[in-house]
PDB file of C-alpha atoms and ligand atoms in Angstrom:
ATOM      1  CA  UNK A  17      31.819   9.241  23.654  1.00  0.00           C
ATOM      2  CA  UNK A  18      31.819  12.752  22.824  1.00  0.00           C
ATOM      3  CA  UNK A  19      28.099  14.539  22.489  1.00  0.00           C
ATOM      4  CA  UNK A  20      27.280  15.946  18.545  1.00  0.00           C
ATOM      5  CA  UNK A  21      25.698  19.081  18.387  1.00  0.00           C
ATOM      6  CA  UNK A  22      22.340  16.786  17.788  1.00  0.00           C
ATOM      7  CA  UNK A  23      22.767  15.526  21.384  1.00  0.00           C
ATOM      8  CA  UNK A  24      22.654  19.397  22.573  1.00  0.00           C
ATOM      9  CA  UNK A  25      19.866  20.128  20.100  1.00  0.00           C
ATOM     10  CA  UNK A  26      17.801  17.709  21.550  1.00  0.00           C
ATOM     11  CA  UNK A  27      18.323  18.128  25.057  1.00  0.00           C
ATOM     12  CA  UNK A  28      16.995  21.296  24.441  1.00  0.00           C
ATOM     13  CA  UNK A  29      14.036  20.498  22.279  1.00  0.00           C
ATOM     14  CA  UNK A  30      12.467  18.036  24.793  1.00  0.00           C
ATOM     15  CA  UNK A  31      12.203  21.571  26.765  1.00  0.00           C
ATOM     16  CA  UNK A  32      10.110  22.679  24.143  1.00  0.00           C
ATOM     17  CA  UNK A  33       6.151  21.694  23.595  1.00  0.00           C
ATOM     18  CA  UNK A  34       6.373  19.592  20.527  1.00  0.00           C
ATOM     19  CA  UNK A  35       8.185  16.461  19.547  1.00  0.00           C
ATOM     20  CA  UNK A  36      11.634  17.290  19.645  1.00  0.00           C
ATOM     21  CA  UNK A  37      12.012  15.554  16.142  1.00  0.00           C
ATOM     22  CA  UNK A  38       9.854  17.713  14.383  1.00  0.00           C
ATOM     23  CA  UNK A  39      10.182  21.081  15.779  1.00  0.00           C
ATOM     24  CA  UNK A  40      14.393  20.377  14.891  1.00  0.00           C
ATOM     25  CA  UNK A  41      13.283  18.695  11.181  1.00  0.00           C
ATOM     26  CA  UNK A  42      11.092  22.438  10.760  1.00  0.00           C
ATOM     27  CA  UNK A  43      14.133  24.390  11.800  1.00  0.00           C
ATOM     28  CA  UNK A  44      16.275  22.692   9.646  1.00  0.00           C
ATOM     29  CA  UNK A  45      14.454  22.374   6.269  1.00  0.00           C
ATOM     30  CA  UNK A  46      14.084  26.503   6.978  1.00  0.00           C
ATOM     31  CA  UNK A  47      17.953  26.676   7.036  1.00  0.00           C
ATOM     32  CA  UNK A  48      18.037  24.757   4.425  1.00  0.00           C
ATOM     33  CA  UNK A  49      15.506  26.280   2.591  1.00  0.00           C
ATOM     34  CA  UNK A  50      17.657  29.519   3.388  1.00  0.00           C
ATOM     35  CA  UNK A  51      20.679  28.576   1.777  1.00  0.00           C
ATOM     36  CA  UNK A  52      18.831  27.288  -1.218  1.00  0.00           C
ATOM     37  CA  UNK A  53      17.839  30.452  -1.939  1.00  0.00           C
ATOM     38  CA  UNK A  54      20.942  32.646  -1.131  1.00  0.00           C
ATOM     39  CA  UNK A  55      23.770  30.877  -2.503  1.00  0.00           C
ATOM     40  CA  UNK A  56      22.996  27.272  -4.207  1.00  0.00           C
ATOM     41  CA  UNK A  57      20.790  28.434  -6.968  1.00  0.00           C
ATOM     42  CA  UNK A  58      23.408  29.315  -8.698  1.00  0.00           C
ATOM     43  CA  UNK A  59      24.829  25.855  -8.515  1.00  0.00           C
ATOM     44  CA  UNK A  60      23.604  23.828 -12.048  1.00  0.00           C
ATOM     45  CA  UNK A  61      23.187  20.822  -9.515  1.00  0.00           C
ATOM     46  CA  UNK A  62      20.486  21.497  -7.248  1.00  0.00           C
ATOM     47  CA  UNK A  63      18.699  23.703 -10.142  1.00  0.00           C
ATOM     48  CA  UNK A  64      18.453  19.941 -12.035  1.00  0.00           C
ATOM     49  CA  UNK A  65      17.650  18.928  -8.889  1.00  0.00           C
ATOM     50  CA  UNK A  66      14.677  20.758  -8.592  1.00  0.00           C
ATOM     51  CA  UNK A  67      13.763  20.878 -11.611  1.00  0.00           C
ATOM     52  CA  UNK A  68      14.065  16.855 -11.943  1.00  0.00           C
ATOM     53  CA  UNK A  69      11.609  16.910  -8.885  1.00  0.00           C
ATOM     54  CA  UNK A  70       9.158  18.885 -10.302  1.00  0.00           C
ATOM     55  CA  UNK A  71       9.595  22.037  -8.032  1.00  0.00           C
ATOM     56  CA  UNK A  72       8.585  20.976  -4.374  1.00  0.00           C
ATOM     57  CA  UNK A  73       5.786  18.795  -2.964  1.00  0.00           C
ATOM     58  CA  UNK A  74       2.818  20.726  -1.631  1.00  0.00           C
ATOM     59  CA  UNK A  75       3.390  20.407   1.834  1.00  0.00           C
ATOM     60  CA  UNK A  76       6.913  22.361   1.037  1.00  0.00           C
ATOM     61  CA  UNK A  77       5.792  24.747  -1.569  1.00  0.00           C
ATOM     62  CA  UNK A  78       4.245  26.751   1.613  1.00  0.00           C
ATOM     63  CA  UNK A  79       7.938  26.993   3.229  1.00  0.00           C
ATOM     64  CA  UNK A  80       9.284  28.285   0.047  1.00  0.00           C
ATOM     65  CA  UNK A  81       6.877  31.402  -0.221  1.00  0.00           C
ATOM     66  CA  UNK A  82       7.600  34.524   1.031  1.00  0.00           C
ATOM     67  CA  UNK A  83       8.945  38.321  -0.065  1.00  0.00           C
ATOM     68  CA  UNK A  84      13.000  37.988  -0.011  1.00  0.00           C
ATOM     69  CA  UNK A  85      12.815  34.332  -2.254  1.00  0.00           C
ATOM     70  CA  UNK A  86      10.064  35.627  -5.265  1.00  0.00           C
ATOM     71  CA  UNK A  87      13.211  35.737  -7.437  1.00  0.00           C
ATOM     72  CA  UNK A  88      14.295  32.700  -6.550  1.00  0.00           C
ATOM     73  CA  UNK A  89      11.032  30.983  -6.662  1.00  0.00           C
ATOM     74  CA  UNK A  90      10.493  32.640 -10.468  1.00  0.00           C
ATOM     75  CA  UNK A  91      13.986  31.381 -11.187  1.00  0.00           C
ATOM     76  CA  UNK A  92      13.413  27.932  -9.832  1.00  0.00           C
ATOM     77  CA  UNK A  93       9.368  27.599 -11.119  1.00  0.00           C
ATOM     78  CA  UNK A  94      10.377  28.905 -14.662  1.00  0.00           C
ATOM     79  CA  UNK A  95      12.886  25.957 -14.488  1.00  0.00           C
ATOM     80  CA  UNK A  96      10.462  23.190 -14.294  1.00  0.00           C
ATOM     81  CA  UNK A  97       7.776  24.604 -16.184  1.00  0.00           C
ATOM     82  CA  UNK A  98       9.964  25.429 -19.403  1.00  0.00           C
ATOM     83  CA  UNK A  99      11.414  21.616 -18.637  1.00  0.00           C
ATOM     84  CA  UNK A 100       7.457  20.281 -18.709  1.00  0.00           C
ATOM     85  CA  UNK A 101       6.477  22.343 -21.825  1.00  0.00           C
ATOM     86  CA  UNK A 102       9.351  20.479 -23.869  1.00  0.00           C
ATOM     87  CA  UNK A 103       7.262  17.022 -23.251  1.00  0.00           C
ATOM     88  CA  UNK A 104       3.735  18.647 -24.058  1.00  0.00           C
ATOM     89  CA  UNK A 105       3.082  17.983 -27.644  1.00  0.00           C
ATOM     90  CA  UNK A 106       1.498  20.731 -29.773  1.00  0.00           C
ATOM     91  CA  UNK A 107      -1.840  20.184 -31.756  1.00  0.00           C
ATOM     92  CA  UNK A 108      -0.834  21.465 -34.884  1.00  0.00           C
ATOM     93  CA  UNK A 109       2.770  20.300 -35.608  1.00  0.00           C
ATOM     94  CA  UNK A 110       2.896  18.223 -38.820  1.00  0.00           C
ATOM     95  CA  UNK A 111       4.209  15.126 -37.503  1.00  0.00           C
ATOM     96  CA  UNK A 112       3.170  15.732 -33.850  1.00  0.00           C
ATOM     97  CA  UNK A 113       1.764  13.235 -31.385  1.00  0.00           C
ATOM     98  CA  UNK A 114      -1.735  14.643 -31.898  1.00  0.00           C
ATOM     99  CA  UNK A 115      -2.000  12.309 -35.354  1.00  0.00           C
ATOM    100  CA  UNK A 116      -1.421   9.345 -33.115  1.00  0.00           C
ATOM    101  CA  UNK A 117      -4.531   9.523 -31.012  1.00  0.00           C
ATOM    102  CA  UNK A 118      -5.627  11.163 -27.779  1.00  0.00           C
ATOM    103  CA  UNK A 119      -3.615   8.440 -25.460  1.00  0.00           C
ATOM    104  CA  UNK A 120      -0.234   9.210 -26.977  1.00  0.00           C
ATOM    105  CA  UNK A 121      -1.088  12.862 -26.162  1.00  0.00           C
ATOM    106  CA  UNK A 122      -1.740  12.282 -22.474  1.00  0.00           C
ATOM    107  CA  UNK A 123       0.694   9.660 -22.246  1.00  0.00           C
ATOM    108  CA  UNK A 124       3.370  12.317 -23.329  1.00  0.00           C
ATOM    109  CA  UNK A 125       1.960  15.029 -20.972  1.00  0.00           C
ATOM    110  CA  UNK A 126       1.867  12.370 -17.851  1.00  0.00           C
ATOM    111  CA  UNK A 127       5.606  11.872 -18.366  1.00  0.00           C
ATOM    112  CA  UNK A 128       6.402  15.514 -18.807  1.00  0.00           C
ATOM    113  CA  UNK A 129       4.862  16.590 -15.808  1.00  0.00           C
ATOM    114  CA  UNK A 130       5.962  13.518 -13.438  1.00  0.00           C
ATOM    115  CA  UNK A 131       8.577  14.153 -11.140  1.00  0.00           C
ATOM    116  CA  UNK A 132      11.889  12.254 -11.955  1.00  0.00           C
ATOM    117  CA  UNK A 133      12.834  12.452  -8.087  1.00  0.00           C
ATOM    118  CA  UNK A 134      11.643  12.880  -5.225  1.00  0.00           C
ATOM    119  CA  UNK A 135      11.254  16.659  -3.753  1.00  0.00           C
ATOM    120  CA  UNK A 136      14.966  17.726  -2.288  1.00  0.00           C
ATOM    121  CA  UNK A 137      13.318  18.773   0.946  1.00  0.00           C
ATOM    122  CA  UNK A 138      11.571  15.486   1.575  1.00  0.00           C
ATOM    123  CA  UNK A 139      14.775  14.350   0.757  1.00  0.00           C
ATOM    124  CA  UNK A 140      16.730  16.779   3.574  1.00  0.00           C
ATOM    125  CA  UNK A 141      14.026  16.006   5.817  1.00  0.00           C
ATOM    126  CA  UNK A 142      14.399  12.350   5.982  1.00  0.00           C
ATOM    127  CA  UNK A 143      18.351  12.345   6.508  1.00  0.00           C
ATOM    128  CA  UNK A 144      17.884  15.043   8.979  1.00  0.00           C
ATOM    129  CA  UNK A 145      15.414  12.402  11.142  1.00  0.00           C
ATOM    130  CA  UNK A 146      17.433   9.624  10.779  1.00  0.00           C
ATOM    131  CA  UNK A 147      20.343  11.545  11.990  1.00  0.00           C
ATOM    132  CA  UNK A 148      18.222  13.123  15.231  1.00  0.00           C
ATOM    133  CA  UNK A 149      16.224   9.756  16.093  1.00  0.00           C
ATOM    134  CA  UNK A 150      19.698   7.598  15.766  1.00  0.00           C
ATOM    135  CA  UNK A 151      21.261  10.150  18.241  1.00  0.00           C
ATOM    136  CA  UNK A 152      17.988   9.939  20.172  1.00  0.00           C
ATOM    137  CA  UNK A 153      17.806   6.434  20.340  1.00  0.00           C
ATOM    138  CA  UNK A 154      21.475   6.382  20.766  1.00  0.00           C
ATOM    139  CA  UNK A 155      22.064   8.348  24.006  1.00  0.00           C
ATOM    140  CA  UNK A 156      18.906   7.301  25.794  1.00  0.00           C
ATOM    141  CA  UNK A 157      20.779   5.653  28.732  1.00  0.00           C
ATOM    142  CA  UNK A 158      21.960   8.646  29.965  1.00  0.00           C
ATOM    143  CA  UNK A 159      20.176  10.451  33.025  1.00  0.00           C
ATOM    144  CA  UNK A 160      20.005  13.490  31.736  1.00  0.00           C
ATOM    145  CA  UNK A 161      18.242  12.978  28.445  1.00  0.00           C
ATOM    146  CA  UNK A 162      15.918  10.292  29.859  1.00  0.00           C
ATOM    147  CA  UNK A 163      14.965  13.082  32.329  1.00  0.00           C
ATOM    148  CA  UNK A 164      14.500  15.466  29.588  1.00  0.00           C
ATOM    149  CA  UNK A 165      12.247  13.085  27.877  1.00  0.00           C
ATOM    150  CA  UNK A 166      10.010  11.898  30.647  1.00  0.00           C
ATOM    151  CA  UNK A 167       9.160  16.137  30.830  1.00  0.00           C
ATOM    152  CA  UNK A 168       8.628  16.327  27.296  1.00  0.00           C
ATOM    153  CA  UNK A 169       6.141  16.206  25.009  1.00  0.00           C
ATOM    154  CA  UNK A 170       7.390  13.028  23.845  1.00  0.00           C
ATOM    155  CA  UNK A 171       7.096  12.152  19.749  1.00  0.00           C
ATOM    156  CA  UNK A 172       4.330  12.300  17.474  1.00  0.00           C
ATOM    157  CA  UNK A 173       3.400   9.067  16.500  1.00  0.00           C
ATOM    158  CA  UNK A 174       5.008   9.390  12.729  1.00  0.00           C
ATOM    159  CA  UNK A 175       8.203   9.767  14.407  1.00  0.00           C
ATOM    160  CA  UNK A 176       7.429   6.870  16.950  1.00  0.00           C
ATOM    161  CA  UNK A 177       6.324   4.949  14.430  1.00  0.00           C
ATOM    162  CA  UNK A 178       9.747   5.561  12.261  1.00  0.00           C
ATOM    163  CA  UNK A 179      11.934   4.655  15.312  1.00  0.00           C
ATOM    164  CA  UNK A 180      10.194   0.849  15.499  1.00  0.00           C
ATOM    165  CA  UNK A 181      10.917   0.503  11.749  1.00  0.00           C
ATOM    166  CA  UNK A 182      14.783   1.464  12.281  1.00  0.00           C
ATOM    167  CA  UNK A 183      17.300  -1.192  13.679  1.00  0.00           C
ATOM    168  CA  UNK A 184      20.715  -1.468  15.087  1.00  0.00           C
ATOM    169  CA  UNK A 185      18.902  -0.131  18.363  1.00  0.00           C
ATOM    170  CA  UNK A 186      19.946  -1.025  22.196  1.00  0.00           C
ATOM    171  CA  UNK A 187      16.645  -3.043  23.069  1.00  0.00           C
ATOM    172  CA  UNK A 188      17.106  -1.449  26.598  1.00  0.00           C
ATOM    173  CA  UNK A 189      16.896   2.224  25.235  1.00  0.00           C
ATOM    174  CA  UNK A 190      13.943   1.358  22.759  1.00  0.00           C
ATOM    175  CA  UNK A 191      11.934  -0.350  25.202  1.00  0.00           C
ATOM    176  CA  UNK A 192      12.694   2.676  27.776  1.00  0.00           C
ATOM    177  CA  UNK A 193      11.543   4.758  24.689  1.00  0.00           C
ATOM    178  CA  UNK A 194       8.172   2.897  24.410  1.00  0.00           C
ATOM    179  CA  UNK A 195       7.384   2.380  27.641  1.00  0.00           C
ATOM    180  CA  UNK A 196       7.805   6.203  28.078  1.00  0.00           C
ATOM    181  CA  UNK A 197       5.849   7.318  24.991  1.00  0.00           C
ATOM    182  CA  UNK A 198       2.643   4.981  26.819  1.00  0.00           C
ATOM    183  CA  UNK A 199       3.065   6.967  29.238  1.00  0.00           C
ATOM    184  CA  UNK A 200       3.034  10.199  27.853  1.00  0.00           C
ATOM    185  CA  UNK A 201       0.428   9.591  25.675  1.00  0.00           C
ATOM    186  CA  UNK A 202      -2.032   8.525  28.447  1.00  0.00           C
ATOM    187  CA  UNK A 203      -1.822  11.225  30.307  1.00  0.00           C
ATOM    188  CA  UNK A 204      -2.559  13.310  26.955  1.00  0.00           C
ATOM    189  CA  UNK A 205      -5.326  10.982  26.711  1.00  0.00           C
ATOM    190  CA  UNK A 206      -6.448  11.897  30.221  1.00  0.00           C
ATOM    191  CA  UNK A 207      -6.179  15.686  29.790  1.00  0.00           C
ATOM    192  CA  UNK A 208      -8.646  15.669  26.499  1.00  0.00           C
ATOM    193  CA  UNK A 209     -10.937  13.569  28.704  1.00  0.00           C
ATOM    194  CA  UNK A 210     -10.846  16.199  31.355  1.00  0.00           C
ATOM    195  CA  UNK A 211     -10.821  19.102  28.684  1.00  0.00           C
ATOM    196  CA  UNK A 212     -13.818  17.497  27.211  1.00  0.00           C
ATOM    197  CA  UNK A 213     -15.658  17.037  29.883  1.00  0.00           C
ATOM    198  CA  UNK A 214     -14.877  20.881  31.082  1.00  0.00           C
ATOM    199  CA  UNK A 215     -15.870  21.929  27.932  1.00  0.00           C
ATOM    200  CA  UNK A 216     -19.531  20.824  27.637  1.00  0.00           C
ATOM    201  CA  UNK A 217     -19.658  21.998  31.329  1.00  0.00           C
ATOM    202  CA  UNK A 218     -19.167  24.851  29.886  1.00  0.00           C
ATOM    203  CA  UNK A 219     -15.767  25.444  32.505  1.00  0.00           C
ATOM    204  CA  UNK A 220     -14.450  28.947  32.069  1.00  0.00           C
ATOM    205  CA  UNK A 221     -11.162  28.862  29.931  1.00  0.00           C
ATOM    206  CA  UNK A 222      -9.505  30.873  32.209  1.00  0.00           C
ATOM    207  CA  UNK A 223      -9.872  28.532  35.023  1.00  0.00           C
ATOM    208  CA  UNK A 224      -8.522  25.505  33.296  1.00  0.00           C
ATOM    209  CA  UNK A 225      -5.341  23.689  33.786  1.00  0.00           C
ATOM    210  CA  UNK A 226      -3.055  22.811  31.266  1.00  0.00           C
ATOM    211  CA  UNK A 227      -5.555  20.457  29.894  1.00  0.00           C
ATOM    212  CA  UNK A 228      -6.225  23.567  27.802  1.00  0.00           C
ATOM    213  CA  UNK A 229      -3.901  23.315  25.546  1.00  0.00           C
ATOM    214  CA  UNK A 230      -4.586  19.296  25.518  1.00  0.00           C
ATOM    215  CA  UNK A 231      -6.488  19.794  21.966  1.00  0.00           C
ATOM    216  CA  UNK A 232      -3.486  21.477  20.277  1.00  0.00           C
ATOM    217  CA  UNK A 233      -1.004  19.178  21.566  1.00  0.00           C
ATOM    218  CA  UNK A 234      -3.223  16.156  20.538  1.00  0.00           C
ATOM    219  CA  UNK A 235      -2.904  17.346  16.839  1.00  0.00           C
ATOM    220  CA  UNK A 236       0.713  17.990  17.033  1.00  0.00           C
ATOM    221  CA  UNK A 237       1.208  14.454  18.580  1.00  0.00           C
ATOM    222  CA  UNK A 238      -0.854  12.915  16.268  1.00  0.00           C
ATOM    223  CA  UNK A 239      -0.566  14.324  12.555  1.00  0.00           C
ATOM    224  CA  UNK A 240       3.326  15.313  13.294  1.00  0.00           C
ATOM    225  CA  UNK A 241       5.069  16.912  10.288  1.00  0.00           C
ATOM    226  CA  UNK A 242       3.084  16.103   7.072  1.00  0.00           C
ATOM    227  CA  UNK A 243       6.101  14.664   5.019  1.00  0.00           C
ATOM    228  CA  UNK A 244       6.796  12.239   8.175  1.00  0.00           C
ATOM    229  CA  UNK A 245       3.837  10.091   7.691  1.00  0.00           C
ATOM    230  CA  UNK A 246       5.779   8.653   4.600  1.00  0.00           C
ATOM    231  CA  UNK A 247       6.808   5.273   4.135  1.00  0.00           C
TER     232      UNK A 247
HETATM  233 ZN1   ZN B   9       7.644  14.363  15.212  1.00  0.00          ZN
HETATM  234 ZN1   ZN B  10       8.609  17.836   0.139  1.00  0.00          ZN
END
């Protein structure tokens, strides 16, 4: 079977220290993200889009920012705020909402401001994992990528947790996976033990093994991306 640029993606993620899935999800929604910007907001599709959404979640809004998209973003956030001021009633119009009571009032802003969708890079982030974990998950039997992943920093445990809920998997490669990912994680486990324990006896940084970075890998493996814990 031939190998999909995913395959060679991956192989050289698991070089990397992160879970593969997440650090290929980040570099993707920022391509993504890119394109959004320089061509497709011109397209009246994925300006409803957006604006159906609500603008981006929180967790994206921070990927959005910066100098060479504030026109964009203007363009975009003008978009959806115009769109929620349409369902905001005013006080003082004759036959307005207002005369109805306070709960019609807020019941009419609630709707206005809820999203319609969900946010289109939640929504490029989950077909983006699906496609890396399947081709994960898919080509574990060979050598070279179970070799790759034995080195690696293995996945976080949204990501690991994702892979048990999908199916059509080869039980051999998803046990290999698990039984892996044990391993990995225990000896994460061992080198916060150790980095603990260096720590309060007051061990000088400099002298320390790679249980150094132990802490920052620990959060990486644990909180993964923020729009992974999902579902
Ligand atoms: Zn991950
Ligand atoms: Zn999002």
């Amino acid at each position: 079977m031939a190998r999909s640029t995913q395959y060679f993606d991956l192989r050289d993620a698991l070089t990397q220290p992160s879970c593969p899935i997440c650090r290929l999800v980040d570099s993707g929604v920022r391509q993504f993200v890119d394109g959004l910007f320089y061509e497709s907001l011109t397209v009246v599709e994925r300006r409803a889009e957006i604006r159906e959404a609500r603008g981006f979640c929180s967790a994206h809004s921070s990927v959005i920012s910066g100098t060479t998209r504030v026109l964009g973003s203007a363009i975009i956030h003008r978009d959806v705020i115009n769109d929620v001021l349409r369902g905001i009633p005013e006080a003082n119009a004759p036959k307005g909402l207002f005369r109805q009571g306070v709960a019609a009032v807020t019941d009419a802003v609630v709707k206005a401001i809820k999203p319609r969708r969900e946010c289109p890079l939640c929504e490029f982030e989950r077909r983006q994992e699906k496609i890396l974990l399947e081709t994960l998950l898919r080509n574990l039997h060979e050598p070279e990528l179970r070799e790759a992943f034995e080195r690696s920093a293995g996945l976080c445990l949204p990501h690991l947790q994702t892979v048990c809920g999908m199916r059509g998997i080869q039980d051999d490669n998803l046990r290999w996976l698990i039984e892996t990912q044990r391993s990995i994680l225990l000896n994460l486990r061992d080198q916060l033990d150790l980095f603990v324990h260096r720590y309060n006896g007051s061990y000088d940084f400099a002298q320390m093994g790679s249980e150094a970075e132990a802490p920052q890998r620990a959060v990486r493996t644990v909180s993964g991306r923020i729009v992974a814990r999902r579902g």
